[in-house]
Short mmCIF file of C-alpha atoms in Angstrom, two decimals:
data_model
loop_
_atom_site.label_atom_id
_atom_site.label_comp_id
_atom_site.label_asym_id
_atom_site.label_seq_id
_atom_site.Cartn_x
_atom_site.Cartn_y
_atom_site.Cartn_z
CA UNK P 1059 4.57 6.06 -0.20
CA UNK P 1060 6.37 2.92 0.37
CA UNK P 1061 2.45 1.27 0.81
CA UNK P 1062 2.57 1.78 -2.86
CA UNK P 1063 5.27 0.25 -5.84
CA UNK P 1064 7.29 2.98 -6.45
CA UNK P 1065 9.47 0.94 -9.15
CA UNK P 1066 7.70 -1.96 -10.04
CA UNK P 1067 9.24 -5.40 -10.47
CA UNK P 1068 12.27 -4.05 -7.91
CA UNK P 1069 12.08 -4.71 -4.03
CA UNK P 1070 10.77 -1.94 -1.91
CA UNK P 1071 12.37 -0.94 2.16
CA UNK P 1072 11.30 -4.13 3.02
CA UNK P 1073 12.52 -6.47 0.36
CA UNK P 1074 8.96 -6.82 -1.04
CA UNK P 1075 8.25 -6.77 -4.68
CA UNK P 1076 5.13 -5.56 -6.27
CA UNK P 1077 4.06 -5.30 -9.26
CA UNK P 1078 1.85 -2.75 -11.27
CA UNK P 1079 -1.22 -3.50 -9.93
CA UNK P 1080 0.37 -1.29 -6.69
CA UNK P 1081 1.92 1.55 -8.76
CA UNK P 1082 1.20 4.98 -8.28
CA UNK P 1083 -1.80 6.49 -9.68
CA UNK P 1084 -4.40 8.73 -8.65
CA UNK P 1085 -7.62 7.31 -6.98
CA UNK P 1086 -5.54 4.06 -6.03
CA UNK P 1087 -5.39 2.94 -2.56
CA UNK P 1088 -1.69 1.96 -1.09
CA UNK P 1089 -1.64 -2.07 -0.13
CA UNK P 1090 -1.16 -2.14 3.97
CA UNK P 1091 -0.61 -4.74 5.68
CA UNK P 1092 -2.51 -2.93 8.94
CA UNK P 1093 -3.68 -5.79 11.28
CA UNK P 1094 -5.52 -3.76 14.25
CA UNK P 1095 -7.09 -6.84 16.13
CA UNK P 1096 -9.93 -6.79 19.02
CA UNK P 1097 -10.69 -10.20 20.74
CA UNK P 1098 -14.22 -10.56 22.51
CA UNK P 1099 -15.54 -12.90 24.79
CA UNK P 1100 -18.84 -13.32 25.28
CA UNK P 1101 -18.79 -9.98 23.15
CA UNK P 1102 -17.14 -8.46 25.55
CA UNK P 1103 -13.39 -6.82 24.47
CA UNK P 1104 -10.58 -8.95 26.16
CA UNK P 1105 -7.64 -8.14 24.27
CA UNK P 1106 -6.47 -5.38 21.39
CA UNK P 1107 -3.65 -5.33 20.00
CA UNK P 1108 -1.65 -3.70 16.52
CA UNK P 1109 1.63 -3.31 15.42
CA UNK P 1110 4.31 -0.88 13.33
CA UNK P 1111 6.69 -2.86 10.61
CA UNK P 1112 5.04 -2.88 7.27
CA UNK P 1113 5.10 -6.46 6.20
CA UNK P 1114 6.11 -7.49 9.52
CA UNK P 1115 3.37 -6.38 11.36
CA UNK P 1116 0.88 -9.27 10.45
CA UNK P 1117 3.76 -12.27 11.41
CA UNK P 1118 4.00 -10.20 14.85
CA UNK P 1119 0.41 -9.37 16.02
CA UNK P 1120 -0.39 -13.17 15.17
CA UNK P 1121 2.60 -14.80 17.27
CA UNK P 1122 1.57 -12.17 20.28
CA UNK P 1123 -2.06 -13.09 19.71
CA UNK P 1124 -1.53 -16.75 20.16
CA UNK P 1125 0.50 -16.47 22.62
CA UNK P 1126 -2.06 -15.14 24.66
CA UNK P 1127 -4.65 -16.94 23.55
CA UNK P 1128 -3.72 -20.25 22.96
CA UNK P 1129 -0.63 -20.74 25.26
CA UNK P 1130 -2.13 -18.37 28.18
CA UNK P 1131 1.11 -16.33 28.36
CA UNK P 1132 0.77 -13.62 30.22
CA UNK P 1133 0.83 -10.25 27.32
CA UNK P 1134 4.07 -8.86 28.46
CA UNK P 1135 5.66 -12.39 28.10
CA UNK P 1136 3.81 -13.05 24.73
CA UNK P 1137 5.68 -9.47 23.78
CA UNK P 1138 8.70 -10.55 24.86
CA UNK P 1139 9.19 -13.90 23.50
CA UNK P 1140 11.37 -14.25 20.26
CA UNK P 1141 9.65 -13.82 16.91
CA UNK P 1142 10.16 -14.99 13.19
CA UNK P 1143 8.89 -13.33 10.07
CA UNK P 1144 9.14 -14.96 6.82
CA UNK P 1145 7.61 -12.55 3.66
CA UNK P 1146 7.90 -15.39 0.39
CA UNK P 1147 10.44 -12.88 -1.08
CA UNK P 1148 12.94 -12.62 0.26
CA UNK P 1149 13.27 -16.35 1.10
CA UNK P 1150 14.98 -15.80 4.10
CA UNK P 1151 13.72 -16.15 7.93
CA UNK P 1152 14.16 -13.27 10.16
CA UNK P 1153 14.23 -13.60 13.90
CA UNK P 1154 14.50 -10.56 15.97
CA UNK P 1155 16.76 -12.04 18.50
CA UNK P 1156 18.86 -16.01 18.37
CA UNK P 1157 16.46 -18.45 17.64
CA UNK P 1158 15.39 -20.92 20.58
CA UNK P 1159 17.94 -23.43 20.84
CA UNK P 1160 17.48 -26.35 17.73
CA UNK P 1161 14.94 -24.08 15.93
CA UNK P 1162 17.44 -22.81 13.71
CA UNK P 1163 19.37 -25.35 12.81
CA UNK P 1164 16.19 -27.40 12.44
CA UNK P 1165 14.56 -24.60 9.76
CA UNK P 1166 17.85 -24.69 7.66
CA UNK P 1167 17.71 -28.71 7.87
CA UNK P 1168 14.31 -28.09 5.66
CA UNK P 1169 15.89 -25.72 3.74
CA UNK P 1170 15.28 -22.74 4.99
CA UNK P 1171 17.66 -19.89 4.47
CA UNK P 1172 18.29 -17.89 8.20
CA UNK P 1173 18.76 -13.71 7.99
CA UNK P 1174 21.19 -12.11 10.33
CA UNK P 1175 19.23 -8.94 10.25
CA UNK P 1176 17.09 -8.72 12.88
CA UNK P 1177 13.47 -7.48 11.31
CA UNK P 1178 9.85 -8.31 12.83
CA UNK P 1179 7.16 -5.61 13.86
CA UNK P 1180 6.56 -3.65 17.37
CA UNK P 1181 3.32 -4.55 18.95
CA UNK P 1182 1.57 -2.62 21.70
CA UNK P 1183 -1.28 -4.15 23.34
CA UNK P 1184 -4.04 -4.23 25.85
CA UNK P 1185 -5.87 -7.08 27.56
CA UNK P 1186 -8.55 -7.49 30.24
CA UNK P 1187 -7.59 -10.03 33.11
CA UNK P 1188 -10.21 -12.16 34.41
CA UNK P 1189 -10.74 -9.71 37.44
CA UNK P 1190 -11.83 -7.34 35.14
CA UNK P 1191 -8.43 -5.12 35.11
CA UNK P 1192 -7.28 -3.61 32.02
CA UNK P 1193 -3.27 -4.10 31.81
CA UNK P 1194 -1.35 -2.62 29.13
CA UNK P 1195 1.86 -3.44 27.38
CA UNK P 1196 4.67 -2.28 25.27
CA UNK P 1197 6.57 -4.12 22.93
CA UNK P 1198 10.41 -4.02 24.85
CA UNK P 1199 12.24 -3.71 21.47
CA UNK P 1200 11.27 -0.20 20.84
CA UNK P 1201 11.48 0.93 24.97
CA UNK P 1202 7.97 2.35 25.05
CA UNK P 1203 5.41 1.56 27.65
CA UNK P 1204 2.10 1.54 28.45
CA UNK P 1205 0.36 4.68 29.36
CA UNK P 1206 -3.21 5.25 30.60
CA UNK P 1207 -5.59 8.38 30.42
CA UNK P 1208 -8.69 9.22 33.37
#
């Protein structure tokens, strides 16, 4: 039920504040923030990849994502790599781990306001490598892993 405003105007789990529009009421949908992702080539699947975290989930599947993509990491490094989440409200930036060295101090330079909780979403993934294997990965900060069916 926390998809939905339970008391509007307050902050929900997640420090998110909704209004009305989200309240409880029959025949209403809940707001998600659900970001299941499939990237083709040559509309063929290459990659596919979702997360668990509520409002963290879509800051999380979008750092993994272009770390794959657009820096080539290999997936479980693009897991493993430190994350940020920033929601509007709160105004604070969350890391789940230290910040890379000079990326904090240079986000509170701009006026940023740094979290000491450590809060971004769990992503689980699965990619096809250019020889046509399929690898899988867990995200390490919930100690699953990657499990495959015949």
């Amino acid at each position: 039920l926390d998809d939905f405003a339970l008391d509007p105007g307050k902050p929900n789990l997640y420090g998110l504040v909704q209004g009305t529009a989200n309240a409880i009421a029959p025949g209403k949908r809940p707001l998600s923030s659900m970001s299941p992702t499939i990237v083709l080539a040559d509309g063929e699947p290459v990659l596919a990849l979702g997360a668990s975290g509520g409002p963290r989930i879509i800051t999380s599947v979008l750092q993994v994502l272009l770390g794959v993509l657009d820096e080539q990491l290999p997936l479980t490094d693009a897991l493993s790599r430190v994350r940020l989440h920033h929601q509007w409200l709160p105004n604070e930036v969350y890391f789940d781990q230290a910040p890379p060295a000079g990326l904090g101090e240079r986000l509170q330079q701009d006026g940023h306001k740094l979290s000491d909780e450590r809060r971004t979403g769990i992503v689980q993934a699965i990619q096809r490598l250019s020889d046509g294997e399929w690898v899988g990965a867990s995200d390490p900060r919930k100690g699953g892993r990657p499990a495959a069916s015949p």
